C-alpha cells in the first residue's frame, strides 16, 4: 500500500496537495493483510486519517485480483454521497494504475426508490390522480421513455404521488409482469449483478438479511463504514414497528369510504362483497379499540412502556382479523385482472405481517425479544407504536453476517473503548477479531481545549439546567457563536433553551423545530449562531473550519436505562453474570461521547473548545474511561482557564486537504 499512499506514491501523483500519513498506509496495509488471510477486522481511525481510501483501495484491489465482489455499507446518506462523488472516483484512478483495470460500481437502494411501470400505467388507466399531479406523471413517462437507469432521485415528484408509482416488492413478479423487460428496478438489478463494488447502507444490508439474502447479488467481502451504529440499525431492521396509522394505511388498501373501485367494492358476488365490507369494518373498528386500550397503558408524559407479560387484550381484534382473513381466498378468486391481484397481495401480506407482529407483542411471544409501546419524544399526545426487536443481535450477526462472507471489515472513528475493541466485537458476535486503533493525525494539543466542569452537583440536581446554561452562555459569547450544544433529551434541550434566552446574543436553532437538514441550513445561513440537537446530532454533523468553534455536551450520553431495549439488554447481561453498567452502559456512552467530541476538529487547521458540563466526568470513577478515550488536548477546569488556553492556541490557518 506504500505504493499508493506513500511519499511519491500514486495518490501524490494524482493530487499535488496530498500529504502522506503514516496512519493511512498502516490502515490500508492492515486491511489488505486481513483480506489476504480470508479474515475480517475492526479498525478505528480518528478524523484526518483518510480512512475511506484506506479501506477502498485494499478492499477493491483484493476483490478485483481474486474475482470477488465487494459491498461497502454506510449508515448515513452524507457518507454515501461523499463516497460516490469524491472517494470512489479517486479510488478508480488509483486502482487503474495499481491493478491495470477499471472496476464497475453501483449504488443499491431499497425497492421503494425505484418506479414501477406496471403501477404507473395502472394509475394512469384508473385516472385516480389530481389534475395538478398530471405533469409529474408526464415527466415520469418521459423518463421511462428515455430509458436507462431511473430512481427516486431523478424526479422531484411529491412523496405522496411517488408512493403510488414506486415498486412494492410483494407485488413484483417478473415472470408475469408485462413491463419486466424494460423495468427500471430490473435494469438496476442487472447492473448490480455486473458490478464489482456495490454501495449500500446498513438498512438495506439488513433488509437483504430479512429477504433471505435475495435482494442483493451475493458478495464475498463486506466493509461496514460508520460501523458503530450497526447494532442499533440491525435491531431496528430485524424488529418491527406498528402504529394505528400503519394499520389504517393497510385498511385503505382494501377499502376506503368515498373511494370508488376499491379492492372490496369491486367484488362481483354481492353476498361476498357485503360480507367482506362488513368484516373489514369490524376488523378496523376492533383495531381502533385495541390501540386506544394501548394508549391507556402509556399515559401522557410517558414515552415508553415495556411489555413483559402477556397483555390479555386483543382477543376481539384477533377474532375480527381471523373472520376477515378467512374471506381473503374467496375474494382473490373474484379478482379478474393482474393489477387487482397484485394490489390485493400487497394488502394481504402487509395485513398478515402487521397482525402477526401485534399478536407476538401482546403475547410476549419470544423471550429473546423485547416488546414495548412507544410514543415519539416530540409528540407527547401522539399515537402509540407497538415495537419489538431481538434483545441481543450477536448470534444473528454470527449466523447472518460473519458466516456468510469471507471477510467482514468494520471501520469507524469510534469503535474502541479505552483502546480495546472487545465491547463492539462482543455486541456484533465476533469472538476472535483483529483490530487496529489509529489516532487522528491532528495535533489536538494545538487545536482544541477540553473544558471539564467540576462544579458541585451532578446533572440530576435541581440547579443543573440553570447552571449549565450559564456556563454555556459564557462559552458561546467567548467563541462568538458557531457552537453546537448536544443533549440527551428534548426535555433538557427545551429547558436550557429557555434559560439561555436573554443570556446570549446569538440566534439559536434547535432540532425538532424543523427537519434536521433545515435546522442545519438555517444555522449556516445565520452565521455565528447556536445549534442544539439530541441523538442524531451527536454523530451526523460535519461543520469544518470556522463553521464550528465549540461543542458543548450537557450530559454524558448514557442511554436512558428505562428505555425498554436498553433495559432488556442490561438484564440479559446480568442474567449471564456480567455487569451491565460497566460492560454495556459505560462503553456505549463512551462511543457516543467520542462521536460528539469528533464534531469539533474536522481539519488540521480547525480549532475550538469542547465543554463537558456533566461533572460526573471528574466526580465518578467511570469518568476516566471518557477522558482516556479522547486524544490528548489542553484541559481547562473553569471558563476563565478555558479562555486563557483557547487564546493561547496557535491561530487557525486555511482549510486542510482531507484526502
Ligand atoms: S417487474 Fe416489478 S417493479 Fe418492474 S414494472 Fe413489473 S412489477 Fe413493477
PDB file of N, CA and C in Angstrom, residues 156-217:
ATOM      1  N   UNK A 156     -38.564  15.220  -8.789  1.00  0.00           N
ATOM      2  CA  UNK A 156     -38.908  15.897  -7.536  1.00  0.00           C
ATOM      3  C   UNK A 156     -40.396  15.709  -7.237  1.00  0.00           C
ATOM      4  N   UNK A 157     -40.971  14.694  -7.825  1.00  0.00           N
ATOM      5  CA  UNK A 157     -42.372  14.361  -7.607  1.00  0.00           C
ATOM      6  C   UNK A 157     -42.673  14.273  -6.104  1.00  0.00           C
ATOM      7  N   UNK A 158     -43.819  14.823  -5.643  1.00  0.00           N
ATOM      8  CA  UNK A 158     -44.123  14.733  -4.211  1.00  0.00           C
ATOM      9  C   UNK A 158     -44.194  13.270  -3.746  1.00  0.00           C
ATOM     10  N   UNK A 159     -43.782  13.048  -2.497  1.00  0.00           N
ATOM     11  CA  UNK A 159     -43.714  11.684  -1.978  1.00  0.00           C
ATOM     12  C   UNK A 159     -45.077  10.986  -2.035  1.00  0.00           C
ATOM     13  N   UNK A 160     -46.168  11.766  -1.796  1.00  0.00           N
ATOM     14  CA  UNK A 160     -47.497  11.136  -1.766  1.00  0.00           C
ATOM     15  C   UNK A 160     -47.820  10.493  -3.132  1.00  0.00           C
ATOM     16  N   UNK A 161     -47.358  11.132  -4.214  1.00  0.00           N
ATOM     17  CA  UNK A 161     -47.620  10.564  -5.538  1.00  0.00           C
ATOM     18  C   UNK A 161     -46.610   9.455  -5.847  1.00  0.00           C
ATOM     19  N   UNK A 162     -45.334   9.712  -5.469  1.00  0.00           N
ATOM     20  CA  UNK A 162     -44.300   8.704  -5.723  1.00  0.00           C
ATOM     21  C   UNK A 162     -44.680   7.363  -5.090  1.00  0.00           C
ATOM     22  N   UNK A 163     -45.235   7.405  -3.864  1.00  0.00           N
ATOM     23  CA  UNK A 163     -45.536   6.143  -3.184  1.00  0.00           C
ATOM     24  C   UNK A 163     -46.614   5.348  -3.944  1.00  0.00           C
ATOM     25  N   UNK A 164     -47.289   5.998  -4.892  1.00  0.00           N
ATOM     26  CA  UNK A 164     -48.301   5.270  -5.670  1.00  0.00           C
ATOM     27  C   UNK A 164     -47.744   4.711  -6.976  1.00  0.00           C
ATOM     28  N   UNK A 165     -46.510   5.074  -7.288  1.00  0.00           N
ATOM     29  CA  UNK A 165     -45.911   4.528  -8.523  1.00  0.00           C
ATOM     30  C   UNK A 165     -44.586   3.813  -8.249  1.00  0.00           C
ATOM     31  N   UNK A 166     -44.196   3.742  -6.963  1.00  0.00           N
ATOM     32  CA  UNK A 166     -42.908   3.103  -6.679  1.00  0.00           C
ATOM     33  C   UNK A 166     -43.090   1.585  -6.563  1.00  0.00           C
ATOM     34  N   UNK A 167     -41.975   0.897  -6.631  1.00  0.00           N
ATOM     35  CA  UNK A 167     -42.035  -0.571  -6.597  1.00  0.00           C
ATOM     36  C   UNK A 167     -42.478  -1.071  -5.222  1.00  0.00           C
ATOM     37  N   UNK A 168     -43.331  -2.074  -5.221  1.00  0.00           N
ATOM     38  CA  UNK A 168     -43.711  -2.746  -3.973  1.00  0.00           C
ATOM     39  C   UNK A 168     -43.317  -4.202  -4.140  1.00  0.00           C
ATOM     40  N   UNK A 169     -42.379  -4.639  -3.289  1.00  0.00           N
ATOM     41  CA  UNK A 169     -41.781  -5.956  -3.510  1.00  0.00           C
ATOM     42  C   UNK A 169     -42.814  -7.083  -3.525  1.00  0.00           C
ATOM     43  N   UNK A 170     -43.842  -6.974  -2.680  1.00  0.00           N
ATOM     44  CA  UNK A 170     -44.816  -8.082  -2.588  1.00  0.00           C
ATOM     45  C   UNK A 170     -45.564  -8.292  -3.902  1.00  0.00           C
ATOM     46  N   UNK A 171     -45.657  -7.227  -4.710  1.00  0.00           N
ATOM     47  CA  UNK A 171     -46.464  -7.337  -5.925  1.00  0.00           C
ATOM     48  C   UNK A 171     -45.617  -7.413  -7.184  1.00  0.00           C
ATOM     49  N   UNK A 172     -44.334  -7.566  -7.004  1.00  0.00           N
ATOM     50  CA  UNK A 172     -43.458  -7.554  -8.174  1.00  0.00           C
ATOM     51  C   UNK A 172     -43.106  -8.986  -8.556  1.00  0.00           C
ATOM     52  N   UNK A 173     -43.719  -9.467  -9.609  1.00  0.00           N
ATOM     53  CA  UNK A 173     -43.414 -10.810 -10.082  1.00  0.00           C
ATOM     54  C   UNK A 173     -42.959 -10.689 -11.531  1.00  0.00           C
ATOM     55  N   UNK A 174     -41.653 -10.793 -11.699  1.00  0.00           N
ATOM     56  CA  UNK A 174     -41.067 -10.611 -13.030  1.00  0.00           C
ATOM     57  C   UNK A 174     -41.647 -11.563 -14.066  1.00  0.00           C
ATOM     58  N   UNK A 175     -41.953 -12.774 -13.602  1.00  0.00           N
ATOM     59  CA  UNK A 175     -42.377 -13.781 -14.574  1.00  0.00           C
ATOM     60  C   UNK A 175     -43.738 -13.448 -15.190  1.00  0.00           C
ATOM     61  N   UNK A 176     -44.545 -12.642 -14.492  1.00  0.00           N
ATOM     62  CA  UNK A 176     -45.869 -12.340 -15.054  1.00  0.00           C
ATOM     63  C   UNK A 176     -46.001 -10.875 -15.469  1.00  0.00           C
ATOM     64  N   UNK A 177     -44.991 -10.057 -15.145  1.00  0.00           N
ATOM     65  CA  UNK A 177     -45.125  -8.619 -15.410  1.00  0.00           C
ATOM     66  C   UNK A 177     -44.815  -8.305 -16.886  1.00  0.00           C
ATOM     67  N   UNK A 178     -45.748  -7.620 -17.508  1.00  0.00           N
ATOM     68  CA  UNK A 178     -45.592  -7.300 -18.926  1.00  0.00           C
ATOM     69  C   UNK A 178     -44.499  -6.256 -19.165  1.00  0.00           C
ATOM     70  N   UNK A 179     -44.099  -5.552 -18.101  1.00  0.00           N
ATOM     71  CA  UNK A 179     -43.114  -4.467 -18.270  1.00  0.00           C
ATOM     72  C   UNK A 179     -41.710  -4.873 -17.813  1.00  0.00           C
ATOM     73  N   UNK A 180     -41.567  -6.137 -17.396  1.00  0.00           N
ATOM     74  CA  UNK A 180     -40.304  -6.559 -16.771  1.00  0.00           C
ATOM     75  C   UNK A 180     -39.088  -6.311 -17.659  1.00  0.00           C
ATOM     76  N   UNK A 181     -39.243  -6.458 -18.984  1.00  0.00           N
ATOM     77  CA  UNK A 181     -38.059  -6.355 -19.838  1.00  0.00           C
ATOM     78  C   UNK A 181     -37.496  -4.930 -19.881  1.00  0.00           C
ATOM     79  N   UNK A 182     -38.330  -3.911 -19.601  1.00  0.00           N
ATOM     80  CA  UNK A 182     -37.757  -2.556 -19.563  1.00  0.00           C
ATOM     81  C   UNK A 182     -38.113  -1.851 -18.251  1.00  0.00           C
ATOM     82  N   UNK A 183     -38.002  -2.621 -17.170  1.00  0.00           N
ATOM     83  CA  UNK A 183     -38.338  -2.088 -15.839  1.00  0.00           C
ATOM     84  C   UNK A 183     -37.090  -1.464 -15.196  1.00  0.00           C
ATOM     85  N   UNK A 184     -37.260  -0.278 -14.608  1.00  0.00           N
ATOM     86  CA  UNK A 184     -36.108   0.430 -14.021  1.00  0.00           C
ATOM     87  C   UNK A 184     -35.458  -0.390 -12.905  1.00  0.00           C
ATOM     88  N   UNK A 185     -36.272  -1.064 -12.104  1.00  0.00           N
ATOM     89  CA  UNK A 185     -35.722  -1.849 -10.996  1.00  0.00           C
ATOM     90  C   UNK A 185     -34.949  -3.060 -11.529  1.00  0.00           C
ATOM     91  N   UNK A 186     -35.541  -3.731 -12.527  1.00  0.00           N
ATOM     92  CA  UNK A 186     -34.857  -4.913 -13.072  1.00  0.00           C
ATOM     93  C   UNK A 186     -33.556  -4.497 -13.763  1.00  0.00           C
ATOM     94  N   UNK A 187     -33.587  -3.324 -14.395  1.00  0.00           N
ATOM     95  CA  UNK A 187     -32.369  -2.822 -15.026  1.00  0.00           C
ATOM     96  C   UNK A 187     -31.302  -2.570 -13.951  1.00  0.00           C
ATOM     97  N   UNK A 188     -31.745  -1.942 -12.847  1.00  0.00           N
ATOM     98  CA  UNK A 188     -30.806  -1.670 -11.748  1.00  0.00           C
ATOM     99  C   UNK A 188     -30.221  -2.982 -11.241  1.00  0.00           C
ATOM    100  N   UNK A 189     -31.062  -4.001 -11.080  1.00  0.00           N
ATOM    101  CA  UNK A 189     -30.554  -5.287 -10.571  1.00  0.00           C
ATOM    102  C   UNK A 189     -29.559  -5.934 -11.537  1.00  0.00           C
ATOM    103  N   UNK A 190     -29.820  -5.792 -12.830  1.00  0.00           N
ATOM    104  CA  UNK A 190     -28.859  -6.363 -13.795  1.00  0.00           C
ATOM    105  C   UNK A 190     -27.511  -5.644 -13.671  1.00  0.00           C
ATOM    106  N   UNK A 191     -27.601  -4.345 -13.450  1.00  0.00           N
ATOM    107  CA  UNK A 191     -26.346  -3.585 -13.296  1.00  0.00           C
ATOM    108  C   UNK A 191     -25.625  -3.996 -12.005  1.00  0.00           C
ATOM    109  N   UNK A 192     -26.385  -4.230 -10.931  1.00  0.00           N
ATOM    110  CA  UNK A 192     -25.757  -4.676  -9.680  1.00  0.00           C
ATOM    111  C   UNK A 192     -25.012  -5.993  -9.904  1.00  0.00           C
ATOM    112  N   UNK A 193     -25.667  -6.886 -10.696  1.00  0.00           N
ATOM    113  CA  UNK A 193     -25.060  -8.204 -10.953  1.00  0.00           C
ATOM    114  C   UNK A 193     -23.709  -8.068 -11.642  1.00  0.00           C
ATOM    115  N   UNK A 194     -23.603  -7.026 -12.481  1.00  0.00           N
ATOM    116  CA  UNK A 194     -22.355  -6.888 -13.247  1.00  0.00           C
ATOM    117  C   UNK A 194     -21.293  -6.073 -12.514  1.00  0.00           C
ATOM    118  N   UNK A 195     -21.650  -5.500 -11.380  1.00  0.00           N
ATOM    119  CA  UNK A 195     -20.711  -4.603 -10.698  1.00  0.00           C
ATOM    120  C   UNK A 195     -19.732  -5.366  -9.811  1.00  0.00           C
ATOM    121  N   UNK A 196     -18.548  -4.782  -9.663  1.00  0.00           N
ATOM    122  CA  UNK A 196     -17.546  -5.356  -8.756  1.00  0.00           C
ATOM    123  C   UNK A 196     -17.761  -4.836  -7.339  1.00  0.00           C
ATOM    124  N   UNK A 197     -18.247  -3.595  -7.252  1.00  0.00           N
ATOM    125  CA  UNK A 197     -18.405  -2.950  -5.938  1.00  0.00           C
ATOM    126  C   UNK A 197     -19.834  -2.428  -5.825  1.00  0.00           C
ATOM    127  N   UNK A 198     -20.521  -2.788  -4.750  1.00  0.00           N
ATOM    128  CA  UNK A 198     -21.866  -2.260  -4.525  1.00  0.00           C
ATOM    129  C   UNK A 198     -21.847  -1.352  -3.294  1.00  0.00           C
ATOM    130  N   UNK A 199     -22.451  -0.179  -3.449  1.00  0.00           N
ATOM    131  CA  UNK A 199     -22.527   0.763  -2.339  1.00  0.00           C
ATOM    132  C   UNK A 199     -23.952   0.684  -1.794  1.00  0.00           C
ATOM    133  N   UNK A 200     -24.078   0.470  -0.498  1.00  0.00           N
ATOM    134  CA  UNK A 200     -25.417   0.358   0.089  1.00  0.00           C
ATOM    135  C   UNK A 200     -25.402   0.998   1.463  1.00  0.00           C
ATOM    136  N   UNK A 201     -26.519   0.900   2.164  1.00  0.00           N
ATOM    137  CA  UNK A 201     -26.483   1.366   3.554  1.00  0.00           C
ATOM    138  C   UNK A 201     -26.851   0.228   4.496  1.00  0.00           C
ATOM    139  N   UNK A 202     -26.622   0.459   5.803  1.00  0.00           N
ATOM    140  CA  UNK A 202     -26.829  -0.622   6.775  1.00  0.00           C
ATOM    141  C   UNK A 202     -28.289  -1.091   6.757  1.00  0.00           C
ATOM    142  N   UNK A 203     -29.215  -0.141   6.508  1.00  0.00           N
ATOM    143  CA  UNK A 203     -30.636  -0.511   6.500  1.00  0.00           C
ATOM    144  C   UNK A 203     -30.900  -1.529   5.394  1.00  0.00           C
ATOM    145  N   UNK A 204     -30.317  -1.266   4.229  1.00  0.00           N
ATOM    146  CA  UNK A 204     -30.527  -2.179   3.108  1.00  0.00           C
ATOM    147  C   UNK A 204     -29.833  -3.517   3.371  1.00  0.00           C
ATOM    148  N   UNK A 205     -28.690  -3.452   4.030  1.00  0.00           N
ATOM    149  CA  UNK A 205     -27.980  -4.692   4.351  1.00  0.00           C
ATOM    150  C   UNK A 205     -28.910  -5.628   5.124  1.00  0.00           C
ATOM    151  N   UNK A 206     -29.583  -5.075   6.156  1.00  0.00           N
ATOM    152  CA  UNK A 206     -30.429  -5.942   6.985  1.00  0.00           C
ATOM    153  C   UNK A 206     -31.784  -6.232   6.332  1.00  0.00           C
ATOM    154  N   UNK A 207     -32.201  -5.382   5.402  1.00  0.00           N
ATOM    155  CA  UNK A 207     -33.392  -5.713   4.616  1.00  0.00           C
ATOM    156  C   UNK A 207     -33.070  -6.939   3.782  1.00  0.00           C
ATOM    157  N   UNK A 208     -31.861  -6.981   3.261  1.00  0.00           N
ATOM    158  CA  UNK A 208     -31.424  -8.134   2.473  1.00  0.00           C
ATOM    159  C   UNK A 208     -31.383  -9.399   3.337  1.00  0.00           C
ATOM    160  N   UNK A 209     -30.939  -9.242   4.602  1.00  0.00           N
ATOM    161  CA  UNK A 209     -30.956 -10.385   5.524  1.00  0.00           C
ATOM    162  C   UNK A 209     -32.403 -10.863   5.683  1.00  0.00           C
ATOM    163  N   UNK A 210     -33.334  -9.907   5.905  1.00  0.00           N
ATOM    164  CA  UNK A 210     -34.746 -10.267   6.079  1.00  0.00           C
ATOM    165  C   UNK A 210     -35.324 -10.954   4.845  1.00  0.00           C
ATOM    166  N   UNK A 211     -34.776 -10.623   3.666  1.00  0.00           N
ATOM    167  CA  UNK A 211     -35.323 -11.212   2.438  1.00  0.00           C
ATOM    168  C   UNK A 211     -34.695 -12.571   2.147  1.00  0.00           C
ATOM    169  N   UNK A 212     -33.933 -13.088   3.102  1.00  0.00           N
ATOM    170  CA  UNK A 212     -33.265 -14.374   2.859  1.00  0.00           C
ATOM    171  C   UNK A 212     -32.095 -14.201   1.905  1.00  0.00           C
ATOM    172  N   UNK A 213     -31.517 -13.007   1.916  1.00  0.00           N
ATOM    173  CA  UNK A 213     -30.363 -12.645   1.074  1.00  0.00           C
ATOM    174  C   UNK A 213     -30.668 -12.801  -0.412  1.00  0.00           C
ATOM    175  N   UNK A 214     -31.889 -12.383  -0.803  1.00  0.00           N
ATOM    176  CA  UNK A 214     -32.248 -12.498  -2.217  1.00  0.00           C
ATOM    177  C   UNK A 214     -32.298 -11.141  -2.912  1.00  0.00           C
ATOM    178  N   UNK A 215     -32.273 -10.071  -2.138  1.00  0.00           N
ATOM    179  CA  UNK A 215     -32.443  -8.750  -2.753  1.00  0.00           C
ATOM    180  C   UNK A 215     -31.177  -8.303  -3.496  1.00  0.00           C
ATOM    181  N   UNK A 216     -30.036  -8.527  -2.860  1.00  0.00           N
ATOM    182  CA  UNK A 216     -28.770  -8.083  -3.461  1.00  0.00           C
ATOM    183  C   UNK A 216     -28.002  -9.266  -4.023  1.00  0.00           C
ATOM    184  N   UNK A 217     -27.204  -9.055  -5.079  1.00  0.00           N
ATOM    185  CA  UNK A 217     -26.348 -10.144  -5.537  1.00  0.00           C
ATOM    186  C   UNK A 217     -25.292 -10.455  -4.469  1.00  0.00           C
TER     187      UNK A 217
END
